[in-house]
């Protein structure tokens, strides 16, 4: 018995070991495991905690949620400055990305993306019976090559283009004028992934959705809002695209606890802003400390930093034994660690450990032609991460 060809041949989205698994492997207390590898927020917003207490007292879950999620949709629309009819909810941005790929990537069709970028675009293209063509970011700062990207999209008659902005893992922001240029000239659906937009000073491309009719924005509450475990993502689309996507969205794709917590978080956006301000402050502090220690640190518009280390594998191994889990990059980012910014206390622990390592300047970042394997973290036993 065989699954569909595209499933049999699929290289799956990797397993990232949980805290318990890491603690067991390294003989640590679970509380000692600090995740610097998942680009999440270190804490829970006070309004979310309070809502959780209320939910625990009331009890919840015997009934189905409202499948239109009207209040949550309205709050997302307000927060994003779009109409409610432009919003499509996903069980995490991952599901939202799957929805748009399922709907707009034809059988055997091509999606293009500038790599290194978020590894899920390739997996999702392949699991939906298409493929992804990669356009390497070859400049010193890993910025997007618009002409090359549009050229490759044209040659392959691409249905879909993914632009992650700011980009995971390179951390750079593509100016909105560039995004608009792509929207004007690309004939397929342009998906702009703004998972990290709250950490950036550049604005959102959401205004382009209706203007060009072919732009979809991918967002999540997993990063700035600190709700990764609750799985709440959304798309901002032209209304006509939202209508198509809502036809294939599972009616109850957000569970009622997540729905309530998302409503609480979006009703108190000043708490999210305080979280973002604190993390951006820490990001800048860590970047200068590491720079002073001699490490090459790349500019970042996100909640993580790319840090060039002389012995990245050795540093990774030494850190994880102490419970400090960072992400070791590969491919064009070989020799680089991706470090998620956490709270001050945890960041200080990491800085103290990194002070024992040797840095390497940004100048010698090796550039290669292929994006293959770039997002593979060297987790214990060679498992590949996906966050
Ligand atoms: N887009 C990007 C760029 C990401 O880095 C991630 C997660 N790391 C996601 C989307 C998926 O987010 P979610 O948790 O909402 O599925």
mmCIF file of N, CA and C and ligand atoms in Angstrom, residues 13 38-39 90-95 97 117-118 120-121 164-168 193-196 218-223 227-229 231-234 304 338 386-387, ligand 1:
data_model
loop_
_atom_site.group_PDB
_atom_site.id
_atom_site.type_symbol
_atom_site.label_atom_id
_atom_site.label_comp_id
_atom_site.label_asym_id
_atom_site.label_seq_id
_atom_site.Cartn_x
_atom_site.Cartn_y
_atom_site.Cartn_z
ATOM 1 N N UNK A 13 9.084 17.606 7.634
ATOM 2 C CA UNK A 13 9.418 18.705 8.527
ATOM 3 C C UNK A 13 10.055 18.072 9.760
ATOM 4 N N UNK A 38 14.173 28.561 19.123
ATOM 5 C CA UNK A 38 12.849 28.431 18.517
ATOM 6 C C UNK A 38 12.190 29.755 18.142
ATOM 7 N N UNK A 39 12.907 30.838 18.326
ATOM 8 C CA UNK A 39 12.386 32.168 17.950
ATOM 9 C C UNK A 39 11.046 32.505 18.596
ATOM 10 N N UNK A 90 -5.583 30.414 10.847
ATOM 11 C CA UNK A 90 -4.886 29.125 10.740
ATOM 12 C C UNK A 90 -4.492 28.613 12.108
ATOM 13 N N UNK A 91 -4.355 27.291 12.218
ATOM 14 C CA UNK A 91 -3.873 26.669 13.450
ATOM 15 C C UNK A 91 -2.351 26.827 13.445
ATOM 16 N N UNK A 92 -1.930 28.044 13.755
ATOM 17 C CA UNK A 92 -0.533 28.437 13.540
ATOM 18 C C UNK A 92 -0.386 28.936 12.111
ATOM 19 N N UNK A 93 0.682 29.747 11.888
ATOM 20 C CA UNK A 93 0.958 30.202 10.520
ATOM 21 C C UNK A 93 1.246 29.000 9.626
ATOM 22 N N UNK A 94 1.780 27.935 10.208
ATOM 23 C CA UNK A 94 2.071 26.737 9.409
ATOM 24 C C UNK A 94 0.819 26.261 8.670
ATOM 25 N N UNK A 95 -0.301 26.175 9.390
ATOM 26 C CA UNK A 95 -1.521 25.713 8.716
ATOM 27 C C UNK A 95 -1.977 26.728 7.674
ATOM 28 N N UNK A 97 -0.107 28.652 5.904
ATOM 29 C CA UNK A 97 0.768 28.498 4.730
ATOM 30 C C UNK A 97 0.325 27.279 3.913
ATOM 31 N N UNK A 117 15.829 30.556 3.794
ATOM 32 C CA UNK A 117 14.592 31.110 4.348
ATOM 33 C C UNK A 117 13.896 30.039 5.175
ATOM 34 N N UNK A 118 12.695 30.318 5.638
ATOM 35 C CA UNK A 118 11.944 29.387 6.494
ATOM 36 C C UNK A 118 11.746 28.067 5.735
ATOM 37 N N UNK A 120 9.864 25.540 5.930
ATOM 38 C CA UNK A 120 8.548 24.923 5.717
ATOM 39 C C UNK A 120 7.994 25.185 4.316
ATOM 40 N N UNK A 121 8.426 26.295 3.660
ATOM 41 C CA UNK A 121 7.871 26.589 2.323
ATOM 42 C C UNK A 121 8.147 25.450 1.345
ATOM 43 N N UNK A 164 9.874 35.991 2.937
ATOM 44 C CA UNK A 164 9.785 36.082 4.390
ATOM 45 C C UNK A 164 10.379 37.437 4.793
ATOM 46 N N UNK A 165 9.572 38.277 5.462
ATOM 47 C CA UNK A 165 10.018 39.649 5.725
ATOM 48 C C UNK A 165 9.574 40.168 7.093
ATOM 49 N N UNK A 166 10.502 40.328 8.051
ATOM 50 C CA UNK A 166 11.933 40.029 7.983
ATOM 51 C C UNK A 166 12.170 38.534 7.771
ATOM 52 N N UNK A 167 13.343 38.225 7.219
ATOM 53 C CA UNK A 167 13.595 36.842 6.838
ATOM 54 C C UNK A 167 14.155 35.999 7.987
ATOM 55 N N UNK A 168 13.581 34.816 8.145
ATOM 56 C CA UNK A 168 14.137 33.789 9.015
ATOM 57 C C UNK A 168 14.923 32.855 8.084
ATOM 58 N N UNK A 193 5.636 36.620 4.317
ATOM 59 C CA UNK A 193 5.553 36.060 5.665
ATOM 60 C C UNK A 193 6.078 37.089 6.675
ATOM 61 N N UNK A 194 5.138 37.655 7.440
ATOM 62 C CA UNK A 194 5.499 38.683 8.419
ATOM 63 C C UNK A 194 5.465 38.149 9.856
ATOM 64 N N UNK A 195 5.919 36.913 10.035
ATOM 65 C CA UNK A 195 5.911 36.299 11.374
ATOM 66 C C UNK A 195 6.653 37.167 12.401
ATOM 67 N N UNK A 196 7.705 37.895 11.942
ATOM 68 C CA UNK A 196 8.542 38.677 12.873
ATOM 69 C C UNK A 196 8.337 40.184 12.723
ATOM 70 N N UNK A 218 1.276 36.543 5.656
ATOM 71 C CA UNK A 218 1.237 35.456 6.648
ATOM 72 C C UNK A 218 1.661 36.051 7.991
ATOM 73 N N UNK A 219 0.862 35.816 9.024
ATOM 74 C CA UNK A 219 1.207 36.336 10.361
ATOM 75 C C UNK A 219 0.985 35.248 11.414
ATOM 76 N N UNK A 220 1.473 35.511 12.614
ATOM 77 C CA UNK A 220 1.323 34.549 13.712
ATOM 78 C C UNK A 220 1.311 35.252 15.059
ATOM 79 N N UNK A 221 0.674 34.619 16.039
ATOM 80 C CA UNK A 221 0.773 35.117 17.417
ATOM 81 C C UNK A 221 1.869 34.344 18.176
ATOM 82 N N UNK A 222 2.644 33.539 17.449
ATOM 83 C CA UNK A 222 3.669 32.689 18.091
ATOM 84 C C UNK A 222 4.900 33.458 18.545
ATOM 85 N N UNK A 223 5.140 34.632 18.001
ATOM 86 C CA UNK A 223 6.404 35.324 18.264
ATOM 87 C C UNK A 223 6.185 36.481 19.244
ATOM 88 N N UNK A 227 2.576 33.248 22.039
ATOM 89 C CA UNK A 227 1.550 32.206 22.101
ATOM 90 C C UNK A 227 1.843 31.006 21.194
ATOM 91 N N UNK A 228 3.122 30.690 21.014
ATOM 92 C CA UNK A 228 3.490 29.633 20.051
ATOM 93 C C UNK A 228 2.761 28.313 20.311
ATOM 94 N N UNK A 229 2.653 27.945 21.591
ATOM 95 C CA UNK A 229 2.034 26.658 21.921
ATOM 96 C C UNK A 229 0.543 26.629 21.644
ATOM 97 N N UNK A 231 -0.974 27.872 18.971
ATOM 98 C CA UNK A 231 -1.187 27.672 17.543
ATOM 99 C C UNK A 231 -2.241 28.615 16.962
ATOM 100 N N UNK A 232 -1.881 29.871 16.853
ATOM 101 C CA UNK A 232 -2.777 30.843 16.219
ATOM 102 C C UNK A 232 -1.996 31.614 15.158
ATOM 103 N N UNK A 233 -2.373 31.394 13.927
ATOM 104 C CA UNK A 233 -1.786 32.139 12.815
ATOM 105 C C UNK A 233 -2.918 32.716 11.983
ATOM 106 N N UNK A 234 -2.588 33.602 11.068
ATOM 107 C CA UNK A 234 -3.638 34.139 10.184
ATOM 108 C C UNK A 234 -3.039 34.664 8.901
ATOM 109 N N UNK A 304 15.824 37.338 16.924
ATOM 110 C CA UNK A 304 16.968 36.419 16.989
ATOM 111 C C UNK A 304 18.175 37.060 16.321
ATOM 112 N N UNK A 338 22.264 30.536 15.340
ATOM 113 C CA UNK A 338 21.098 31.424 15.426
ATOM 114 C C UNK A 338 20.618 31.388 16.868
ATOM 115 N N UNK A 386 12.886 22.741 12.872
ATOM 116 C CA UNK A 386 12.038 23.410 11.895
ATOM 117 C C UNK A 386 11.581 24.789 12.316
ATOM 118 N N UNK A 387 11.802 25.189 13.554
ATOM 119 C CA UNK A 387 11.204 26.442 14.028
ATOM 120 C C UNK A 387 11.781 27.654 13.316
HETATM 121 N N1 LIG B 1 6.864 31.779 9.427
HETATM 122 C C1 LIG B 1 8.111 31.916 9.889
HETATM 123 C C2 LIG B 1 9.049 32.810 9.160
HETATM 124 C C3 LIG B 1 8.532 31.245 11.041
HETATM 125 O O1 LIG B 1 9.796 31.384 11.474
HETATM 126 C C4 LIG B 1 7.617 30.403 11.706
HETATM 127 C C5 LIG B 1 7.972 29.603 12.938
HETATM 128 N N2 LIG B 1 9.207 29.577 13.362
HETATM 129 C C6 LIG B 1 6.338 30.293 11.189
HETATM 130 C C7 LIG B 1 5.981 30.995 10.054
HETATM 131 C C8 LIG B 1 5.328 29.361 11.801
HETATM 132 O O2 LIG B 1 4.682 29.974 12.854
HETATM 133 P P1 LIG B 1 3.515 29.271 13.663
HETATM 134 O O3 LIG B 1 4.051 28.953 15.009
HETATM 135 O O4 LIG B 1 2.432 30.294 13.723
HETATM 136 O O5 LIG B 1 3.095 28.044 12.900
#
